mmCIF file of C-alpha atoms in Angstrom:
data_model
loop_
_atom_site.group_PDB
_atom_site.id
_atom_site.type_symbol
_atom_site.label_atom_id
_atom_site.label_comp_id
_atom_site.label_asym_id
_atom_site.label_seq_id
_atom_site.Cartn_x
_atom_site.Cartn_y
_atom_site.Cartn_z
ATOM 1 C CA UNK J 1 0.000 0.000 0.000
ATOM 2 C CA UNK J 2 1.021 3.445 -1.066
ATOM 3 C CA UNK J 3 1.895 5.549 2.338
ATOM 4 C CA UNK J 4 -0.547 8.310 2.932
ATOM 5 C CA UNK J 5 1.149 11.056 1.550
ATOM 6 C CA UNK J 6 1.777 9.738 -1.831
ATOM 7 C CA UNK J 7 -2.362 9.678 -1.977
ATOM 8 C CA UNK J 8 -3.506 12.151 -4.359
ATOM 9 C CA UNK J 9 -6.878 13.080 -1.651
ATOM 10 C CA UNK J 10 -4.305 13.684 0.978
ATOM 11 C CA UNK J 11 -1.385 16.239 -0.531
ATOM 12 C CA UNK J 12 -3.653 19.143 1.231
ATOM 13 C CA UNK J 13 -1.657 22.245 0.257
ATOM 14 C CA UNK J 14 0.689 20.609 -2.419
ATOM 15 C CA UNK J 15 -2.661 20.748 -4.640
ATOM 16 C CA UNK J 16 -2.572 24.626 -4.539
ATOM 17 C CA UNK J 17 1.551 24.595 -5.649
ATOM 18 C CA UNK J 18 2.085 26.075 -9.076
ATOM 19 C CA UNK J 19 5.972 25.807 -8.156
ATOM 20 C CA UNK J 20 7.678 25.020 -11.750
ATOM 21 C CA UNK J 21 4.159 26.339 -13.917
ATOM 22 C CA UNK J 22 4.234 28.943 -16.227
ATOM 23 C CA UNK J 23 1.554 31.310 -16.844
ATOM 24 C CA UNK J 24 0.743 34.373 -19.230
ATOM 25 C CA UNK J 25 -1.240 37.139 -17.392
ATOM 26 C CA UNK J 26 -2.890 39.652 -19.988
ATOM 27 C CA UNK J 27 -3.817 42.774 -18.407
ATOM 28 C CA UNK J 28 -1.312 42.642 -15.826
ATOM 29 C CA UNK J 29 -0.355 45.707 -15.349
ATOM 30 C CA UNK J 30 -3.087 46.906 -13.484
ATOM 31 C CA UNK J 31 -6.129 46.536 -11.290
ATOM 32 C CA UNK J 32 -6.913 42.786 -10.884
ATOM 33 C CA UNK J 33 -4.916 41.200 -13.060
ATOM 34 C CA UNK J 34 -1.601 42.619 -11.211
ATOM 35 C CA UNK J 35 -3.109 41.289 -8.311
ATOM 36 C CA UNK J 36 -3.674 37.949 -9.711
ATOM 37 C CA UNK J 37 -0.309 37.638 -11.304
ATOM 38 C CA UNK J 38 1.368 38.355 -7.954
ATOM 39 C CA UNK J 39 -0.948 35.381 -6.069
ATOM 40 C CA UNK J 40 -0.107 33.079 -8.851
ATOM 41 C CA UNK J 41 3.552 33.901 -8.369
ATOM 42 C CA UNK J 42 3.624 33.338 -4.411
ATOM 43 C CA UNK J 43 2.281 30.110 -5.150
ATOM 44 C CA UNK J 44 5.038 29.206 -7.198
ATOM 45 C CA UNK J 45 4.322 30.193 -11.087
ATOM 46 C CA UNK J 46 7.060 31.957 -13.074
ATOM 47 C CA UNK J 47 5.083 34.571 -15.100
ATOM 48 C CA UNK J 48 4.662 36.184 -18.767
ATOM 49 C CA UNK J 49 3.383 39.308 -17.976
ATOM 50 C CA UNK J 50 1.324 40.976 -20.994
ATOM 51 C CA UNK J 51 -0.254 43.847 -21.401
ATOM 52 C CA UNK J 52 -0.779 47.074 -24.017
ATOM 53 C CA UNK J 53 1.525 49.586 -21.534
ATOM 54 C CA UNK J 54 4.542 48.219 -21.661
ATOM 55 C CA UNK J 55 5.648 51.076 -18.708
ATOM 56 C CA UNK J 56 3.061 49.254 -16.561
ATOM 57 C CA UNK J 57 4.888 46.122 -16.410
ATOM 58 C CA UNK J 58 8.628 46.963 -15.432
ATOM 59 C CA UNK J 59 7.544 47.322 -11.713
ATOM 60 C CA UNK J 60 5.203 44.211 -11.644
ATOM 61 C CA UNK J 61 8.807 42.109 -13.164
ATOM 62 C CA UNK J 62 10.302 43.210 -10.211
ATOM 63 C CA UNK J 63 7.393 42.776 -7.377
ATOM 64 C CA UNK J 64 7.626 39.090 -9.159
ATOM 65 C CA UNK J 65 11.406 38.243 -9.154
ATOM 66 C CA UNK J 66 11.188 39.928 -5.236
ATOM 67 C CA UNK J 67 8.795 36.622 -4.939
ATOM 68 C CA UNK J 68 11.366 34.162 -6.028
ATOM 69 C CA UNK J 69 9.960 34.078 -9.038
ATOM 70 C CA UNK J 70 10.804 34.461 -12.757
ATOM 71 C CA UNK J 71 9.017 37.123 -14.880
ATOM 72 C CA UNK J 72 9.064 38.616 -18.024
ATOM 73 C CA UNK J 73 7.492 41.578 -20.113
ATOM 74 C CA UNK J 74 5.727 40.684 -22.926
ATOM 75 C CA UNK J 75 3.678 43.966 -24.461
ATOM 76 C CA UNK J 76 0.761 42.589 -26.330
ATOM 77 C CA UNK J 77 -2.233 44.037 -28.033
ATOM 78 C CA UNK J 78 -4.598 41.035 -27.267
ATOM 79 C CA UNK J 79 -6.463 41.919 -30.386
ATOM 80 C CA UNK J 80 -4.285 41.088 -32.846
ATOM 81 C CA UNK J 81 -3.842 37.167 -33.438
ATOM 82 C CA UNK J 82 -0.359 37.636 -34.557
ATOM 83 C CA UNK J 83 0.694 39.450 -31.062
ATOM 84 C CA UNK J 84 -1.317 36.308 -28.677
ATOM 85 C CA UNK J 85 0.996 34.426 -31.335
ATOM 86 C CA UNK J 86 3.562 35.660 -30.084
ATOM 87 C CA UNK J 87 3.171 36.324 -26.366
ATOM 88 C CA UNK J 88 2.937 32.713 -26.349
ATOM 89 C CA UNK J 89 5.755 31.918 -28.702
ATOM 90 C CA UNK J 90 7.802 34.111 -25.653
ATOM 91 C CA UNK J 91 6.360 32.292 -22.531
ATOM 92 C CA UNK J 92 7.636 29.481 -23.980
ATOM 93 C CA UNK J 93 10.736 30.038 -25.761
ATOM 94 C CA UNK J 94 12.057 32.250 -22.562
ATOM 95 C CA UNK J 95 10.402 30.641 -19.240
ATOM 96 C CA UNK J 96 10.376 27.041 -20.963
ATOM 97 C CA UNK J 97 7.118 26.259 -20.789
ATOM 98 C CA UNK J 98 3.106 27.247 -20.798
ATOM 99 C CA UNK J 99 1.326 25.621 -18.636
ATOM 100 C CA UNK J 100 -1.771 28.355 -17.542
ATOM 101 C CA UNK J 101 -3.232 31.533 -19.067
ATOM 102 C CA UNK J 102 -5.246 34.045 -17.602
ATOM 103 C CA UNK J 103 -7.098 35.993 -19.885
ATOM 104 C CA UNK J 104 -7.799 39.114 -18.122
ATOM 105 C CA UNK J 105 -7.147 42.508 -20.478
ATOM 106 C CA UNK J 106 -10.374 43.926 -20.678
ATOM 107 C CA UNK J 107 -11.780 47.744 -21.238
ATOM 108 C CA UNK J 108 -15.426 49.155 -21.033
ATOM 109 C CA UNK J 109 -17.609 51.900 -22.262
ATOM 110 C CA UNK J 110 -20.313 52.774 -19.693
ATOM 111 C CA UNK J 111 -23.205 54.763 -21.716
ATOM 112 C CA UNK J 112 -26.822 54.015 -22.380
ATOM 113 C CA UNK J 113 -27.680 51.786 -25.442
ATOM 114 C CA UNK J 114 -28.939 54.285 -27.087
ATOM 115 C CA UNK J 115 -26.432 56.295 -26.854
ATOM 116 C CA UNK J 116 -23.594 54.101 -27.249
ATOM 117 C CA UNK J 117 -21.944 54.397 -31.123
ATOM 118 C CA UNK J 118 -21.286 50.977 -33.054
ATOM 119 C CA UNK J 119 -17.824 51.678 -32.698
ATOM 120 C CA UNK J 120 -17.777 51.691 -29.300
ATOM 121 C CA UNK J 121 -19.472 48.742 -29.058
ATOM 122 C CA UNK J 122 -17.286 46.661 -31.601
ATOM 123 C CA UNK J 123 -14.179 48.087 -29.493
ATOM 124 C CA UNK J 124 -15.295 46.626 -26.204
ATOM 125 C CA UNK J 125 -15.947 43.170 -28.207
ATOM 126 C CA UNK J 126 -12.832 43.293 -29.700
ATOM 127 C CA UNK J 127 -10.999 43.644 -26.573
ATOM 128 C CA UNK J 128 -13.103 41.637 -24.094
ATOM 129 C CA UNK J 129 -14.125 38.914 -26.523
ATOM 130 C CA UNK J 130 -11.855 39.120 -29.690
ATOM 131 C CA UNK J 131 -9.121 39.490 -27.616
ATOM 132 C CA UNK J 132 -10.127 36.370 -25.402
ATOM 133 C CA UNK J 133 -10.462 34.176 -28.550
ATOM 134 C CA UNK J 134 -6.907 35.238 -29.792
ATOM 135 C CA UNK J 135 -5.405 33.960 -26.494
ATOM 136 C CA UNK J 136 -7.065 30.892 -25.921
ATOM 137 C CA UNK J 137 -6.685 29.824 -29.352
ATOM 138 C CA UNK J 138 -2.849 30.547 -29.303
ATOM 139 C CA UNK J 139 -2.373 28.705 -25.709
ATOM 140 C CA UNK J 140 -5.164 26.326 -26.606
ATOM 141 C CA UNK J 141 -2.760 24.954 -29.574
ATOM 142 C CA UNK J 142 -0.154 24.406 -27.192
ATOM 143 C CA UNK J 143 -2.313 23.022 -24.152
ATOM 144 C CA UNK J 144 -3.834 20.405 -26.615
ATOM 145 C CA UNK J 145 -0.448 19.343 -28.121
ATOM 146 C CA UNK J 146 0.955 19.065 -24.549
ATOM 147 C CA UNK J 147 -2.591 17.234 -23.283
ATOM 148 C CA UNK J 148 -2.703 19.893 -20.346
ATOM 149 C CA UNK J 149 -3.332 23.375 -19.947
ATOM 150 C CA UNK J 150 -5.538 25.447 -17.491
ATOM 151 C CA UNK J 151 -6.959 28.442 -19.463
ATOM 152 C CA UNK J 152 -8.848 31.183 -17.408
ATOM 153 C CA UNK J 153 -11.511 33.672 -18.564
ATOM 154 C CA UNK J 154 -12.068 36.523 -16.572
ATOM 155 C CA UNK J 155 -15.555 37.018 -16.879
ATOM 156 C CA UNK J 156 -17.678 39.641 -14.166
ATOM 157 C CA UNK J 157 -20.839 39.029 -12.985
ATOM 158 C CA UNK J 158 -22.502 41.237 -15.605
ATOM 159 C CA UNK J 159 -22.445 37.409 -17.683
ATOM 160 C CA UNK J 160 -25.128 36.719 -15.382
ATOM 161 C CA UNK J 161 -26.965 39.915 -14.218
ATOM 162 C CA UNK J 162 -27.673 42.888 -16.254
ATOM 163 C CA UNK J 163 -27.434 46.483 -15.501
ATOM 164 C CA UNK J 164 -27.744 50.003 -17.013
ATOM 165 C CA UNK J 165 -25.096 51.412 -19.028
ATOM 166 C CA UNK J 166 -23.097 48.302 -19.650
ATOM 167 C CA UNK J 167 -24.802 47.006 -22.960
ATOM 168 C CA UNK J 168 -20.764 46.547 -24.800
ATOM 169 C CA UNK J 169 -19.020 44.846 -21.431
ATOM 170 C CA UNK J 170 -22.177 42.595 -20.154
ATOM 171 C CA UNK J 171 -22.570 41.244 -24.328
ATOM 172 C CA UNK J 172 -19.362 41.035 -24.134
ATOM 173 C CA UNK J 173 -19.049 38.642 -20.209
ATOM 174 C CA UNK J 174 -22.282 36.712 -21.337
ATOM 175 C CA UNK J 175 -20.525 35.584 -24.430
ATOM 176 C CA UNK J 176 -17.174 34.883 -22.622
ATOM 177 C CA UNK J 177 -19.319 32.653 -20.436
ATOM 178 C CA UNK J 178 -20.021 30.653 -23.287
ATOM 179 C CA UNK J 179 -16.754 30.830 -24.849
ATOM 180 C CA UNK J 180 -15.255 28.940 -21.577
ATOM 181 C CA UNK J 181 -18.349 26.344 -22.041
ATOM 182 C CA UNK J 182 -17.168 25.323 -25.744
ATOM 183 C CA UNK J 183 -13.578 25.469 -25.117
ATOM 184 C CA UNK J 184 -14.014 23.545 -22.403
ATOM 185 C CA UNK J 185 -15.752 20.538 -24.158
ATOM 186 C CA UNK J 186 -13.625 20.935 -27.035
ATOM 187 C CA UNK J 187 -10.382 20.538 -25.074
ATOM 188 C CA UNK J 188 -11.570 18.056 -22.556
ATOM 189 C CA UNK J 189 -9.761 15.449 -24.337
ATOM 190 C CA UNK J 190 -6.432 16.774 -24.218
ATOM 191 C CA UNK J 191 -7.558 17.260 -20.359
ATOM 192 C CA UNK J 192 -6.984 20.879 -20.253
ATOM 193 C CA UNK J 193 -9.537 22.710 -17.988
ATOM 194 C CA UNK J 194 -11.172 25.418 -19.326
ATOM 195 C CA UNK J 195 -13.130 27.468 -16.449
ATOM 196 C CA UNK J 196 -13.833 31.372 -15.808
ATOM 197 C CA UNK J 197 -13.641 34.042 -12.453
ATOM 198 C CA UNK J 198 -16.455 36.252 -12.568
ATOM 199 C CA UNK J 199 -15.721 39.075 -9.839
ATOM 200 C CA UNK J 200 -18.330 42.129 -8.340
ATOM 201 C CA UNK J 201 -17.356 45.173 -8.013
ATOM 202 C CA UNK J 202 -13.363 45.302 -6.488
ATOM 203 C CA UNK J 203 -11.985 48.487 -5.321
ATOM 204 C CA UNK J 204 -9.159 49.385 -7.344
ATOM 205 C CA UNK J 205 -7.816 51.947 -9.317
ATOM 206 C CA UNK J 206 -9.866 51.217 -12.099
ATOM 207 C CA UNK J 207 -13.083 51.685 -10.104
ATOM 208 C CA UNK J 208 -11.861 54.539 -8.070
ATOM 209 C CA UNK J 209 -14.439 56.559 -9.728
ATOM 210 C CA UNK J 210 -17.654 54.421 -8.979
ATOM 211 C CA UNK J 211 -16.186 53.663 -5.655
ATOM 212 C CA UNK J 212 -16.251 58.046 -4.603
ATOM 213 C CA UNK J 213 -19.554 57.858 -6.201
ATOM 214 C CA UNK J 214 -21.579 58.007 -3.242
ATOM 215 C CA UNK J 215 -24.673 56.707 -5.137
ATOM 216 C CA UNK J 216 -22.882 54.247 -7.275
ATOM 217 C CA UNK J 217 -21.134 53.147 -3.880
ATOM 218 C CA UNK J 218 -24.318 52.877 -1.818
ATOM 219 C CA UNK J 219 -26.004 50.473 -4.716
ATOM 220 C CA UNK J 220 -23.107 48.462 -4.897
ATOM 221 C CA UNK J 221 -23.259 48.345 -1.157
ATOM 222 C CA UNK J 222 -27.090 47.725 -0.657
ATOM 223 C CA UNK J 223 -27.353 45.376 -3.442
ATOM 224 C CA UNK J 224 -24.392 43.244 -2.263
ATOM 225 C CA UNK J 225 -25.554 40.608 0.573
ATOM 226 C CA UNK J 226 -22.207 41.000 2.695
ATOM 227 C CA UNK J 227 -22.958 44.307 2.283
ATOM 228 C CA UNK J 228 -19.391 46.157 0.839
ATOM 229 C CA UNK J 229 -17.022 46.306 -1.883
ATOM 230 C CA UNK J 230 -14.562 43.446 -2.959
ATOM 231 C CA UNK J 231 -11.140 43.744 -2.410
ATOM 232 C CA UNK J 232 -8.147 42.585 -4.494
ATOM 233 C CA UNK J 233 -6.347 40.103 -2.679
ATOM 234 C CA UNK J 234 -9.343 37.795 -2.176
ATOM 235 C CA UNK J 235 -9.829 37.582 -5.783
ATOM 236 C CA UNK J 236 -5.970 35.379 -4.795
ATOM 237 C CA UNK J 237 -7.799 31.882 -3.656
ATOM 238 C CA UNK J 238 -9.987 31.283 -6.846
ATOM 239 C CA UNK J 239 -7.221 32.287 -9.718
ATOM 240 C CA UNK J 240 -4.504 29.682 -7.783
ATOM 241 C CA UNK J 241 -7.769 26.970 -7.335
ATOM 242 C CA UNK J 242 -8.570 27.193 -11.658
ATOM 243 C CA UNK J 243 -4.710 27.513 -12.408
ATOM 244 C CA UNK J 244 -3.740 24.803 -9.880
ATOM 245 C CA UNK J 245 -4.270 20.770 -9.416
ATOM 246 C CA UNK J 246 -6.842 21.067 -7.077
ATOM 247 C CA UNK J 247 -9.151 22.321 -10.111
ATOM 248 C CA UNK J 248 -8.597 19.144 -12.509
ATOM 249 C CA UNK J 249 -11.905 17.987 -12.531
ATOM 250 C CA UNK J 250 -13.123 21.461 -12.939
ATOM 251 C CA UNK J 251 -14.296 22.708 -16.644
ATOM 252 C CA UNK J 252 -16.362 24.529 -18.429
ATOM 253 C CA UNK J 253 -17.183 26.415 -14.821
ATOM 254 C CA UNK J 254 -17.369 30.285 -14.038
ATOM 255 C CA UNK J 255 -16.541 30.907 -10.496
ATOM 256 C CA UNK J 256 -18.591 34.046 -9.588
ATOM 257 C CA UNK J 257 -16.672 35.898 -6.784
ATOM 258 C CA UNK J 258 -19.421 38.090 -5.672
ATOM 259 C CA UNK J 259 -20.168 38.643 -2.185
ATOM 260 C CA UNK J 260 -23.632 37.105 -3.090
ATOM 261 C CA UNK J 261 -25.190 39.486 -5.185
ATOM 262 C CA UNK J 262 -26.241 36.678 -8.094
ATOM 263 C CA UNK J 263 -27.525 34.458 -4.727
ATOM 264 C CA UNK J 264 -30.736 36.767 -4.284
#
């Protein structure tokens, strides 16, 4: 008999360890994806670090590599097909390996429908869904050739809910949703896990603005059954679950992160 601790059910932690993984963050620089990258890094991953602002990624390198951790800079405009081409072509041919993605680069344009121009619409799907699709297919190709991969779609819980002023970014999340779903049958074969994080409202940077609101604030608030805002670092549990072991019979699943607003 096998002692105890060579029993897959009983390695606890070790399930959680992403020491000697490598995974591409896109939209790392800021907001929730620079938190993300940094709680897949103290749990062990060496990290491709993508994003548009190339300036926003020389300090997150370093926060990284103060981890222990390798890291690399890999500006990428997640819309073309030919730069997710080559983000992964770097992950690979400079940290050895891809073993996780988090697709996470995202932008929105908060107006009502009818006032909302096509183009502003077909630039949130480009980035939020477009953009998605160009990853996933570029680490998909690898994942499947390897027969494992753990591909993450950020999602939000406007996939599930709806409200005003978001017609572009909820399309957008709903569709991602469904994305994850296919990918995930397609790939099951090849046993990579396909699954998506759908946060609330976090309190970052990025939301600084709704967050001063004191109307936006108070809906959030009042609308949220634990009653407040989420904040970054416990976004850090659910990315290491999807991009670790302890997920492998996990797919085609979006994780809402929510506080239990989509419970009422």
């Amino acid at each position: 008999m096998s002692a105890a601790n060579d029993r897959p059910e009983l390695r606890g932690t070790q399930l959680f360890d992403l020491t000697g993984r490598v995974a591409i963050m896109t939209g790392a620089g800021r907001g929730l994806g620079r938190t993300m990258a940094l709680a897949l890094a103290a749990a062990g991953a060496d990290l491709a670090l993508a994003s548009r602002t190339a300036s926003e990624l020389d300090s997150l390198v370093e926060e990284v590599e103060a981890l222990g951790r390798r890291a690399i800079a890999v500006p990428t405009d997640v819309t073309s097909p030919e730069a997710c081409e080559a983000m992964v072509a770097a992950a690979v041919g400079r940290l050895g390996r891809l073993d996780i993605l988090v697709n996470n680069a995202g932008m929105n344009v908060r107006k009502p429908a009818l006032e909302l121009t096509p183009d502003e619409f077909d630039s949130v799907l480009q980035v939020n869904l477009k953009g998605y699709y160009n990853g996933a297919r570029s680490a998909g190709r690898h994942f499947v050739a390897q027969g494992s991969g753990k591909l993450i779609n950020v999602s939000s819980i406007l996939g599930s809910v709806a409200l005003p002023n978001q017609a572009a970014y909820a399309s957008s999340k709903g569709a991602i949703d469904q994305l994850t779903k296919v990918l995930a049958i397609e790939w099951a074969d090849a046993t990579v896990q396909v699954n998506g994080l759908a946060p609330t409202y976090f309190e970052t940077d990025l939301t600084r603005p709704l967050y001063e609101d004191p109307e936006r604030k108070a809906f959030i608030e009042d609308r949220t059954p634990m009653g407040r805002w989420g904040q970054p670092h416990e976004l850090a549990g659910a990315v290491i679950f999807l991009a670790s072991d302890a997920s492998d019979f996990v797919t085609g699943q979006t994780i809402l992160v929510d506080g239990g607003w989509t419970a009422w």
